[in-house]
MMTF fields as JSON, N, C-alpha, C and O atoms, coordinates in Angstrom:
{
  "mmtfVersion": "1.0.0",
  "mmtfProducer": "UNKNOWN",
  "numBonds": 471,
  "numAtoms": 472,
  "numGroups": 118,
  "numChains": 1,
  "numModels": 1,
  "chainsPerModel": [1],
  "groupsPerChain": [118],
  "chainIdList": ["A"],
  "bondAtomList": [4, 2, 8, 6, 12, 10, 16, 14, 20, 18, 24, 22, 28, 26, 32, 30, 36, 34, 40, 38, 44, 42, 48, 46, 52, 50, 56, 54, 60, 58, 64, 62, 68, 66, 72, 70, 76, 74, 80, 78, 84, 82, 88, 86, 92, 90, 96, 94, 100, 98, 104, 102, 108, 106, 112, 110, 116, 114, 120, 118, 124, 122, 128, 126, 132, 130, 136, 134, 140, 138, 144, 142, 148, 146, 152, 150, 156, 154, 160, 158, 164, 162, 168, 166, 172, 170, 176, 174, 180, 178, 184, 182, 188, 186, 192, 190, 196, 194, 200, 198, 204, 202, 208, 206, 212, 210, 216, 214, 220, 218, 224, 222, 228, 226, 232, 230, 236, 234, 240, 238, 244, 242, 248, 246, 252, 250, 256, 254, 260, 258, 264, 262, 268, 266, 272, 270, 276, 274, 280, 278, 284, 282, 288, 286, 292, 290, 296, 294, 300, 298, 304, 302, 308, 306, 312, 310, 316, 314, 320, 318, 324, 322, 328, 326, 332, 330, 336, 334, 340, 338, 344, 342, 348, 346, 352, 350, 356, 354, 360, 358, 364, 362, 368, 366, 372, 370, 376, 374, 380, 378, 384, 382, 388, 386, 392, 390, 396, 394, 400, 398, 404, 402, 408, 406, 412, 410, 416, 414, 420, 418, 424, 422, 428, 426, 432, 430, 436, 434, 440, 438, 444, 442, 448, 446, 452, 450, 456, 454, 460, 458, 464, 462, 468, 466],
  "bondOrderList": [1, 1, 1, 1, 1, 1, 1, 1, 1, 1, 1, 1, 1, 1, 1, 1, 1, 1, 1, 1, 1, 1, 1, 1, 1, 1, 1, 1, 1, 1, 1, 1, 1, 1, 1, 1, 1, 1, 1, 1, 1, 1, 1, 1, 1, 1, 1, 1, 1, 1, 1, 1, 1, 1, 1, 1, 1, 1, 1, 1, 1, 1, 1, 1, 1, 1, 1, 1, 1, 1, 1, 1, 1, 1, 1, 1, 1, 1, 1, 1, 1, 1, 1, 1, 1, 1, 1, 1, 1, 1, 1, 1, 1, 1, 1, 1, 1, 1, 1, 1, 1, 1, 1, 1, 1, 1, 1, 1, 1, 1, 1, 1, 1, 1, 1, 1, 1],
  "groupList": [{"groupName": "GLN", "atomNameList": ["N", "CA", "C", "O"], "elementList": ["N", "C", "C", "O"], "formalChargeList": [0, 0, 0, 0], "bondAtomList": [1, 0, 2, 1, 3, 2], "bondOrderList": [1, 1, 2], "singleLetterCode": "Q", "chemCompType": "L-PEPTIDE LINKING"}, {"groupName": "VAL", "atomNameList": ["N", "CA", "C", "O"], "elementList": ["N", "C", "C", "O"], "formalChargeList": [0, 0, 0, 0], "bondAtomList": [1, 0, 2, 1, 3, 2], "bondOrderList": [1, 1, 2], "singleLetterCode": "V", "chemCompType": "L-PEPTIDE LINKING"}, {"groupName": "LEU", "atomNameList": ["N", "CA", "C", "O"], "elementList": ["N", "C", "C", "O"], "formalChargeList": [0, 0, 0, 0], "bondAtomList": [1, 0, 2, 1, 3, 2], "bondOrderList": [1, 1, 2], "singleLetterCode": "L", "chemCompType": "L-PEPTIDE LINKING"}, {"groupName": "GLU", "atomNameList": ["N", "CA", "C", "O"], "elementList": ["N", "C", "C", "O"], "formalChargeList": [0, 0, 0, 0], "bondAtomList": [1, 0, 2, 1, 3, 2], "bondOrderList": [1, 1, 2], "singleLetterCode": "E", "chemCompType": "L-PEPTIDE LINKING"}, {"groupName": "SER", "atomNameList": ["N", "CA", "C", "O"], "elementList": ["N", "C", "C", "O"], "formalChargeList": [0, 0, 0, 0], "bondAtomList": [1, 0, 2, 1, 3, 2], "bondOrderList": [1, 1, 2], "singleLetterCode": "S", "chemCompType": "L-PEPTIDE LINKING"}, {"groupName": "GLY", "atomNameList": ["N", "CA", "C", "O"], "elementList": ["N", "C", "C", "O"], "formalChargeList": [0, 0, 0, 0], "bondAtomList": [1, 0, 2, 1, 3, 2], "bondOrderList": [1, 1, 2], "singleLetterCode": "G", "chemCompType": "PEPTIDE LINKING"}, {"groupName": "PRO", "atomNameList": ["N", "CA", "C", "O"], "elementList": ["N", "C", "C", "O"], "formalChargeList": [0, 0, 0, 0], "bondAtomList": [1, 0, 2, 1, 3, 2], "bondOrderList": [1, 1, 2], "singleLetterCode": "P", "chemCompType": "L-PEPTIDE LINKING"}, {"groupName": "ARG", "atomNameList": ["N", "CA", "C", "O"], "elementList": ["N", "C", "C", "O"], "formalChargeList": [0, 0, 0, 0], "bondAtomList": [1, 0, 2, 1, 3, 2], "bondOrderList": [1, 1, 2], "singleLetterCode": "R", "chemCompType": "L-PEPTIDE LINKING"}, {"groupName": "CYS", "atomNameList": ["N", "CA", "C", "O"], "elementList": ["N", "C", "C", "O"], "formalChargeList": [0, 0, 0, 0], "bondAtomList": [1, 0, 2, 1, 3, 2], "bondOrderList": [1, 1, 2], "singleLetterCode": "C", "chemCompType": "L-PEPTIDE LINKING"}, {"groupName": "ALA", "atomNameList": ["N", "CA", "C", "O"], "elementList": ["N", "C", "C", "O"], "formalChargeList": [0, 0, 0, 0], "bondAtomList": [1, 0, 2, 1, 3, 2], "bondOrderList": [1, 1, 2], "singleLetterCode": "A", "chemCompType": "L-PEPTIDE LINKING"}, {"groupName": "ILE", "atomNameList": ["N", "CA", "C", "O"], "elementList": ["N", "C", "C", "O"], "formalChargeList": [0, 0, 0, 0], "bondAtomList": [1, 0, 2, 1, 3, 2], "bondOrderList": [1, 1, 2], "singleLetterCode": "I", "chemCompType": "L-PEPTIDE LINKING"}, {"groupName": "PHE", "atomNameList": ["N", "CA", "C", "O"], "elementList": ["N", "C", "C", "O"], "formalChargeList": [0, 0, 0, 0], "bondAtomList": [1, 0, 2, 1, 3, 2], "bondOrderList": [1, 1, 2], "singleLetterCode": "F", "chemCompType": "L-PEPTIDE LINKING"}, {"groupName": "LYS", "atomNameList": ["N", "CA", "C", "O"], "elementList": ["N", "C", "C", "O"], "formalChargeList": [0, 0, 0, 0], "bondAtomList": [1, 0, 2, 1, 3, 2], "bondOrderList": [1, 1, 2], "singleLetterCode": "K", "chemCompType": "L-PEPTIDE LINKING"}, {"groupName": "THR", "atomNameList": ["N", "CA", "C", "O"], "elementList": ["N", "C", "C", "O"], "formalChargeList": [0, 0, 0, 0], "bondAtomList": [1, 0, 2, 1, 3, 2], "bondOrderList": [1, 1, 2], "singleLetterCode": "T", "chemCompType": "L-PEPTIDE LINKING"}, {"groupName": "TRP", "atomNameList": ["N", "CA", "C", "O"], "elementList": ["N", "C", "C", "O"], "formalChargeList": [0, 0, 0, 0], "bondAtomList": [1, 0, 2, 1, 3, 2], "bondOrderList": [1, 1, 2], "singleLetterCode": "W", "chemCompType": "L-PEPTIDE LINKING"}, {"groupName": "TYR", "atomNameList": ["N", "CA", "C", "O"], "elementList": ["N", "C", "C", "O"], "formalChargeList": [0, 0, 0, 0], "bondAtomList": [1, 0, 2, 1, 3, 2], "bondOrderList": [1, 1, 2], "singleLetterCode": "Y", "chemCompType": "L-PEPTIDE LINKING"}, {"groupName": "ASN", "atomNameList": ["N", "CA", "C", "O"], "elementList": ["N", "C", "C", "O"], "formalChargeList": [0, 0, 0, 0], "bondAtomList": [1, 0, 2, 1, 3, 2], "bondOrderList": [1, 1, 2], "singleLetterCode": "N", "chemCompType": "L-PEPTIDE LINKING"}, {"groupName": "ASP", "atomNameList": ["N", "CA", "C", "O"], "elementList": ["N", "C", "C", "O"], "formalChargeList": [0, 0, 0, 0], "bondAtomList": [1, 0, 2, 1, 3, 2], "bondOrderList": [1, 1, 2], "singleLetterCode": "D", "chemCompType": "L-PEPTIDE LINKING"}, {"groupName": "MET", "atomNameList": ["N", "CA", "C", "O"], "elementList": ["N", "C", "C", "O"], "formalChargeList": [0, 0, 0, 0], "bondAtomList": [1, 0, 2, 1, 3, 2], "bondOrderList": [1, 1, 2], "singleLetterCode": "M", "chemCompType": "L-PEPTIDE LINKING"}],
  "groupTypeList": [0, 1, 0, 2, 1, 3, 4, 5, 5, 5, 2, 1, 0, 6, 5, 5, 4, 2, 7, 2, 4, 8, 9, 9, 4, 5, 10, 10, 11, 4, 10, 12, 9, 13, 5, 14, 15, 7, 0, 9, 6, 5, 12, 0, 7, 3, 2, 1, 9, 5, 10, 13, 4, 5, 5, 4, 13, 16, 15, 9, 17, 4, 1, 12, 5, 7, 11, 13, 10, 4, 7, 17, 16, 9, 12, 16, 13, 1, 15, 2, 0, 18, 16, 4, 2, 12, 6, 3, 17, 13, 9, 1, 15, 15, 8, 16, 9, 17, 1, 2, 5, 10, 5, 7, 12, 17, 15, 14, 5, 0, 5, 13, 0, 1, 13, 1, 4, 4],
  "groupIdList": [1, 2, 3, 4, 5, 6, 7, 8, 9, 10, 11, 12, 13, 14, 15, 16, 17, 18, 19, 20, 21, 22, 23, 24, 25, 26, 27, 28, 29, 30, 31, 32, 33, 34, 35, 36, 37, 38, 39, 40, 41, 42, 43, 44, 45, 46, 47, 48, 49, 50, 51, 52, 53, 54, 55, 56, 57, 58, 59, 60, 61, 62, 63, 64, 65, 66, 67, 68, 69, 70, 71, 72, 73, 74, 75, 76, 77, 78, 79, 80, 81, 82, 83, 84, 85, 86, 87, 88, 89, 90, 91, 92, 93, 94, 95, 96, 97, 98, 99, 100, 101, 102, 103, 104, 105, 106, 107, 108, 109, 110, 111, 112, 113, 114, 115, 116, 117, 118],
  "secStructList": [7, 3, 3, 3, 3, 3, 3, 7, 7, 3, 3, 3, 7, 6, 6, 7, 7, 3, 3, 3, 3, 3, 3, 3, 3, 3, 1, 7, 1, 3, 3, 3, 3, 3, 3, 3, 3, 3, 3, 7, 6, 6, 1, 7, 7, 3, 3, 3, 3, 3, 3, 7, 6, 6, 7, 7, 3, 3, 3, 7, 6, 6, 6, 6, 6, 6, 3, 3, 3, 3, 3, 3, 4, 4, 4, 6, 3, 3, 3, 3, 3, 3, 7, 1, 7, 7, 4, 4, 4, 7, 3, 3, 3, 3, 3, 3, 3, 3, 3, 3, 1, 1, 1, 3, 3, 3, 3, 3, 7, 7, 7, 3, 3, 3, 3, 3, 7, 7],
  "xCoordList": [-2.471, -3.136, -2.537, -2.146, -2.476, -1.925, -2.997, -3.776, -3.036, -3.96, -3.179, -2.186, -3.646, -3.107, -4.194, -5.307, -3.885, -4.866, -4.337, -3.305, -5.066, -4.683, -5.358, -6.422, -4.735, -5.316, -4.717, -3.705, -5.372, -4.832, -5.539, -5.203, -6.509, -7.236, -8.166, -8.33, -8.776, -9.715, -9.923, -9.556, -10.526, -10.815, -9.768, -9.5, -9.183, -8.161, -8.337, -8.8, -7.971, -8.066, -6.904, -5.843, -7.09, -5.976, -4.76, -4.873, -3.6, -2.363, -2.022, -0.921, -2.944, -2.725, -1.942, -1.475, -1.807, -1.017, -1.784, -2.628, -1.471, -1.967, -0.86, 0.007, -0.906, 0.04, -0.749, -1.468, -0.607, -1.257, -0.318, 0.898, -0.911, -0.144, -0.794, -2.009, 0.02, -0.477, 0.313, 1.515, -0.384, 0.259, -0.117, -1.292, 0.891, 0.678, 0.753, 1.617, -0.158, -0.154, -0.406, -0.965, 0.019, -0.131, 1.224, 2.177, 1.298, 2.553, 3.379, 3.125, 4.37, 5.175, 6.647, 7.141, 7.335, 8.779, 9.472, 10.449, 8.96, 9.492, 8.487, 7.679, 8.567, 7.749, 8.676, 9.594, 8.445, 9.27, 8.853, 8.874, 8.489, 8.054, 6.684, 5.852, 6.472, 5.185, 4.908, 5.826, 3.636, 3.334, 1.937, 1.126, 1.675, 0.369, -0.209, 0.482, -1.481, -2.235, -3.433, -3.788, -4.045, -5.27, -6.234, -5.843, -7.503, -8.546, -9.582, -10.254, -9.695, -10.702, -11.962, -11.888, -13.125, -14.377, -14.276, -13.873, -14.646, -14.634, -13.282, -13.158, -12.254, -10.904, -10.321, -10.791, -9.283, -8.603, -7.691, -7.235, -7.437, -6.492, -5.096, -4.699, -4.359, -3.036, -2.014, -2.339, -0.772, 0.31, 0.653, 0.847, 0.725, 1.129, 2.614, 3.371, 3.015, 4.408, 4.713, 3.849, 5.953, 6.372, 7.724, 8.506, 7.997, 9.277, 9.668, 8.849, 10.922, 11.401, 11.899, 11.978, 12.229, 12.759, 14.091, 14.469, 14.798, 16.074, 15.949, 16.942, 14.729, 14.503, 14.448, 14.285, 14.581, 14.458, 13.001, 12.085, 12.803, 11.452, 11.17, 12.082, 9.895, 9.458, 8.117, 7.344, 7.845, 6.637, 5.974, 6.631, 4.665, 3.954, 4.394, 4.669, 4.462, 4.899, 4.036, 4.524, 2.756, 1.818, 2.055, 1.549, 2.821, 3.029, 4.49, 4.807, 5.369, 6.795, 7.022, 6.488, 7.818, 8.122, 7.098, 7.329, 5.95, 4.901, 4.672, 4.386, 4.798, 4.543, 5.861, 6.791, 5.918, 7.093, 6.646, 5.852, 7.152, 6.859, 8.03, 9.191, 7.709, 8.751, 8.226, 7.027, 9.115, 8.697, 9.506, 10.666, 8.846, 9.505, 9.43, 8.396, 10.51, 10.491, 10.251, 9.641, 10.714, 10.516, 9.04, 8.595, 8.289, 6.861, 5.982, 4.755, 6.607, 5.845, 4.835, 3.673, 5.288, 4.41, 5.02, 6.228, 4.154, 4.571, 3.756, 2.583, 4.389, 3.765, 3.747, 4.561, 2.81, 2.781, 2.523, 1.411, 3.551, 3.401, 2.99, 3.698, 1.855, 1.309, 1.248, 0.518, 2.01, 2.036, 1.509, 1.391, 1.198, 0.706, -0.41, -0.388, -1.365, -2.436, -3.295, -3.531, -3.759, -4.578, -5.92, -6.019, -6.943, -8.246, -8.135, -8.865, -7.243, -7.097, -6.438, -6.353, -5.973, -5.461, -6.598, -6.364, -7.814, -8.961, -9.171, -9.296, -9.209, -9.343, -9.388, -9.159, -9.689, -9.479, -8.054, -7.66, -7.294, -5.9, -5.786, -6.306, -5.093, -4.932, -3.462, -2.59, -3.214, -1.876, -1.751, -2.696, -0.596, -0.306, 1.036, 1.97, 1.133, 2.402, 2.624, 1.708, 3.842, 4.294, 4.933, 6.042, 4.22, 4.599, 5.104, 4.508, 6.208, 6.702, 6.278, 6.809, 5.318, 4.874, 4.87, 5.911, 3.696, 3.551, 3.316, 2.175, 4.378, 4.302, 4.504, 4.761, 4.385, 4.566, 3.323, 2.868, 2.766, 1.491, 1.39, 2.007, 0.594, 0.335, -0.947, -1.973, -0.894, -2.044, -2.431, -1.604, -3.736, -4.275, -4.977, -5.581, -4.893, -5.681, -7.085, -7.418, -7.916, -9.328, -9.535, -10.609, -8.519, -8.612, -8.987, -9.705, -8.488, -8.834, -9.111, -8.354, -10.193, -10.623, -9.804, -9.631, -9.314, -8.663, -9.459, -9.629, -9.944, -10.715, -10.037, -9.823, -9.706, -9.061, -10.066, -10.384, -10.556, -11.611, -11.648, -11.351, -12.022, -12.186, -13.633, -13.973],
  "yCoordList": [16.446, 15.265, 14.941, 15.832, 13.665, 13.187, 12.437, 11.685, 12.643, 11.9, 11.127, 11.611, 9.912, 9.097, 8.952, 8.526, 9.299, 9.222, 8.316, 8.595, 7.208, 6.255, 6.603, 7.221, 6.204, 6.346, 5.277, 4.656, 5.078, 4.167, 2.839, 2.043, 2.58, 1.326, 1.33, 2.346, 0.176, 0.076, -1.341, -2.292, -1.474, -2.774, -3.067, -2.228, -4.249, -4.624, -6.095, -6.882, -6.459, -7.848, -8.665, -8.11, -9.956, -10.803, -10.621, -10.558, -10.539, -10.289, -8.821, -8.477, -7.959, -6.529, -5.94, -6.655, -4.618, -3.915, -2.717, -2.129, -2.38, -1.162, -0.61, -1.345, 0.701, 1.33, 2.113, 3.057, 1.709, 2.404, 3.448, 3.26, 4.555, 5.608, 5.919, 5.797, 6.318, 6.726, 7.952, 7.88, 9.076, 10.332, 10.727, 10.739, 11.048, 11.478, 12.991, 13.614, 13.579, 15.029, 15.365, 14.568, 16.563, 16.984, 17.345, 17.609, 17.353, 17.675, 16.391, 15.516, 16.3, 15.089, 15.452, 16.228, 14.901, 15.069, 13.951, 14.183, 12.76, 11.637, 10.486, 10.375, 9.644, 8.429, 7.244, 7.028, 6.499, 5.327, 4.208, 4.408, 3.083, 2.001, 2.328, 2.968, 1.886, 2.057, 0.83, 0.104, 0.606, -0.596, -0.609, 0.28, -1.637, -1.871, -3.17, -4.183, -3.114, -4.271, -4.427, -3.509, -5.604, -5.8, -6.675, -7.481, -6.49, -7.295, -7.673, -6.816, -8.96, -9.489, -9.823, -10.021, -9.889, -10.197, -11.505, -12.533, -11.454, -12.654, -13.086, -14.135, -12.285, -12.644, -11.561, -10.424, -11.95, -10.988, -10.088, -10.453, -8.907, -8.001, -8.623, -9.149, -8.553, -9.145, -8.161, -7.298, -8.311, -7.493, -7.946, -9.134, -6.99, -7.27, -6.964, -7.789, -5.765, -5.348, -4.233, -3.417, -4.205, -3.15, -2.605, -3.278, -1.372, -0.755, 0.132, 0.894, 0.027, 0.826, 2.186, 2.433, 3.053, 4.361, 4.231, 5.109, 3.127, 2.904, 2.211, 2.02, 1.831, 1.229, -0.289, -0.88, -0.929, -2.387, -2.775, -2.135, -3.823, -4.231, -5.672, -6.483, -5.964, -7.341, -7.514, -6.564, -8.732, -9.023, -10.302, -11.216, -10.345, -11.603, -12.571, -12.161, -13.846, -14.845, -14.818, -15.062, -14.521, -14.574, -13.483, -13.578, -12.446, -11.335, -11.171, -10.326, -11.951, -11.828, -12.026, -12.956, -11.142, -11.216, -10.522, -10.337, -10.133, -9.459, -8.02, -7.136, -7.792, -6.466, -5.835, -6.525, -4.515, -3.769, -2.568, -1.757, -2.446, -1.292, -0.319, -0.727, 0.968, 1.992, 3.228, 3.34, 4.145, 5.353, 6.543, 6.423, 7.709, 8.969, 9.797, 10.394, 9.833, 10.502, 12.0, 12.6, 12.607, 14.043, 14.377, 15.466, 13.439, 13.657, 12.967, 13.039, 12.3, 11.546, 10.612, 10.542, 9.913, 9.053, 7.666, 7.507, 6.673, 5.283, 4.72, 5.052, 3.871, 3.317, 1.795, 1.18, 1.205, -0.243, -0.523, -0.337, -0.966, -1.37, -2.838, -3.704, -3.101, -4.453, -4.935, -4.377, -5.961, -6.549, -7.975, -8.584, -8.492, -9.873, -10.154, -11.163, -9.264, -9.379, -10.606, -11.016, -11.184, -12.387, -12.084, -11.152, -12.868, -12.644, -12.691, -11.981, -13.507, -13.599, -12.369, -12.27, -11.436, -10.166, -9.175, -8.099, -9.53, -8.652, -8.418, -9.366, -7.144, -6.78, -5.267, -4.547, -4.797, -3.397, -3.27, -3.988, -2.369, -2.163, -0.92, 0.149, -1.096, -0.031, 0.321, -0.548, 1.595, 2.09, 2.272, 2.695, 1.955, 2.126, 2.809, 2.536, 3.707, 4.396, 4.683, 5.077, 4.479, 4.818, 6.202, 6.345, 7.226, 8.617, 9.299, 9.186, 10.003, 10.871, 12.297, 12.91, 12.804, 14.179, 14.844, 14.97, 15.269, 15.708, 14.429, 14.001, 13.832, 12.478, 11.465, 11.825, 10.203, 9.137, 8.273, 7.842, 8.017, 7.308, 6.522, 6.859, 5.464, 4.618, 5.088, 5.262, 5.293, 5.781, 4.814, 4.066, 4.858, 4.053, 4.955, 5.961, 4.585, 5.252, 4.689, 3.774, 5.245, 4.849, 3.613, 3.012, 3.23, 2.043, 2.367, 3.33, 1.544, 1.673, 0.276, -0.663, 0.151, -1.158, -1.551, -0.762, -2.762, -3.36, -4.606, -5.514, -4.636, -5.783, -6.33, -5.609, -7.606, -8.272, -9.27, -10.279, -8.967, -9.795, -9.6, -8.523, -10.676, -10.567, -10.268, -10.139],
  "zCoordList": [12.801, 12.258, 10.895, 10.141, 10.601, 9.329, 8.571, 9.157, 7.273, 6.415, 5.368, 4.827, 5.09, 4.005, 2.948, 3.257, 1.722, 0.645, -0.445, -1.057, -0.687, -1.72, -3.041, -3.067, -4.117, -5.448, -6.353, -6.027, -7.511, -8.507, -8.628, -9.504, -7.773, -7.886, -9.08, -9.757, -9.332, -10.443, -10.89, -10.199, -12.07, -12.675, -13.743, -14.603, -13.688, -14.666, -15.01, -14.184, -16.215, -16.643, -16.078, -15.792, -15.918, -15.474, -16.374, -17.598, -15.74, -16.468, -16.607, -17.038, -16.25, -16.362, -15.202, -14.315, -15.229, -14.221, -13.672, -14.349, -12.446, -11.811, -10.931, -10.458, -10.719, -9.796, -8.76, -9.09, -7.504, -6.41, -5.827, -5.775, -5.389, -4.721, -3.379, -3.221, -2.424, -1.111, -0.689, -0.432, -0.622, -0.274, 1.148, 1.514, 1.935, 3.308, 3.389, 2.772, 4.154, 4.338, 5.796, 6.548, 6.18, 7.567, 8.146, 7.414, 9.461, 10.134, 10.205, 11.033, 9.322, 9.194, 9.266, 8.448, 10.229, 10.3, 9.527, 8.815, 9.674, 8.899, 8.95, 9.872, 7.935, 7.889, 8.086, 7.296, 9.105, 9.388, 8.437, 7.223, 8.931, 8.05, 7.46, 8.103, 6.246, 5.594, 4.746, 4.364, 4.457, 3.692, 3.132, 3.394, 2.357, 1.76, 2.323, 2.429, 2.676, 3.129, 2.197, 1.458, 2.247, 1.489, 2.263, 3.108, 1.948, 2.586, 1.543, 0.968, 1.313, 0.402, 1.199, 2.412, 0.528, 1.233, 2.009, 1.465, 3.278, 4.096, 4.597, 5.229, 4.322, 4.75, 5.651, 5.678, 6.386, 7.243, 6.423, 5.34, 6.963, 6.325, 6.407, 7.446, 5.291, 5.249, 4.69, 3.875, 5.147, 4.621, 3.207, 2.953, 2.301, 0.926, 0.736, 0.224, 1.156, 1.0, 1.981, 2.299, 2.459, 3.368, 2.972, 2.3, 3.394, 3.1, 4.275, 4.788, 4.695, 5.822, 5.328, 4.125, 6.271, 5.906, 5.171, 4.396, 5.422, 4.747, 3.409, 2.706, 3.053, 1.744, 1.72, 0.652, 2.869, 2.91, 2.673, 3.189, 1.89, 1.521, 1.931, 2.093, 2.091, 2.303, 1.619, 1.494, 1.177, 0.406, 0.889, 1.389, 0.729, 0.932, -0.156, -1.284, 0.177, -0.806, -2.062, -3.166, -1.889, -3.009, -4.051, -5.169, -3.696, -4.646, -5.043, -5.881, -4.466, -4.793, -6.285, -6.889, -6.868, -8.283, -9.168, -10.363, -8.576, -9.366, -8.891, -9.699, -7.593, -7.015, -6.575, -6.158, -6.679, -6.217, -5.417, -5.894, -4.201, -3.362, -3.436, -3.481, -3.447, -3.456, -2.735, -2.48, -2.409, -1.704, -2.181, -2.574, -2.133, -2.438, -1.162, -0.864, -0.42, 0.877, 0.75, 1.635, -0.32, -0.515, -0.691, -0.331, -1.244, -1.484, -0.448, -0.523, 0.518, 1.532, 0.863, 1.266, -0.144, -0.942, -1.078, -1.255, -0.989, -1.201, -2.362, -2.531, -3.149, -4.343, -4.273, -3.584, -4.994, -5.172, -6.642, -7.136, -7.328, -8.725, -8.754, -8.238, -9.355, -9.384, -10.828, -11.648, -11.129, -12.47, -12.435, -11.372, -13.608, -13.735, -12.728, -12.023, -12.676, -11.689, -11.934, -13.07, -10.813, -10.842, -10.168, -9.369, -10.489, -9.822, -8.302, -7.609, -7.781, -6.316, -5.695, -4.471, -6.517, -5.999, -5.732, -5.182, -6.116, -5.893, -4.406, -3.63, -4.012, -2.606, -2.492, -3.464, -1.286, -0.966, -0.439, 0.481, -1.014, -0.638, 0.248, -0.072, 1.365, 2.346, 2.516, 2.523, 2.649, 2.948, 4.458, 5.125, 4.977, 6.394, 6.548, 5.794, 7.537, 7.752, 9.226, 9.947, 9.65, 11.0, 10.897, 10.382, 11.395, 11.132, 12.399, 13.47, 12.246, 13.309, 12.957, 12.03, 13.712, 13.531, 14.886, 15.53, 15.318, 16.704, 17.487, 17.667, 17.943, 18.48, 17.366, 16.217, 17.722, 16.735, 16.76, 17.819, 15.544, 15.474, 14.185, 13.175, 14.244, 13.091, 12.408, 13.066, 11.088, 10.341, 9.225, 8.703, 8.877, 7.78, 6.779, 7.151, 5.5, 4.49, 4.454, 5.207, 3.565, 3.502, 2.647, 2.672, 1.894, 1.054, -0.382, -0.651, -1.303, -2.711, -3.273, -3.025, -4.026, -4.53, -5.76, -6.688, -5.745, -6.912, -7.284, -6.47, -8.523, -9.007, -10.253, -11.228, -10.208, -11.345, -11.904, -11.274, -13.093, -13.676, -15.184, -15.703, -15.874, -17.319, -17.664, -18.84]
}
């Protein structure tokens, strides 16, 4: 079994920054694509940023130029650096990973709240 544990969420003022982390643990041979999603109240979950095992990245238009996704394969950890935060970035942020362990399976973290407010 694999677990994804997110950390780094919290309350920040508009224009501020936060760095989210997602650490994977368990029987892991490799992590294929991984990414961050978010879900605001009353809205559908949406992809924020993704990164492949080779390091290719993609971003939602709403966060391009402000957010940066990265990964440390040795630590089985993915990060999301969020700068110039806006109130509309307020949401629960979830980590997702396509993991090759005992079999191959898609996993989700429990989510971490990000609130951008003055």
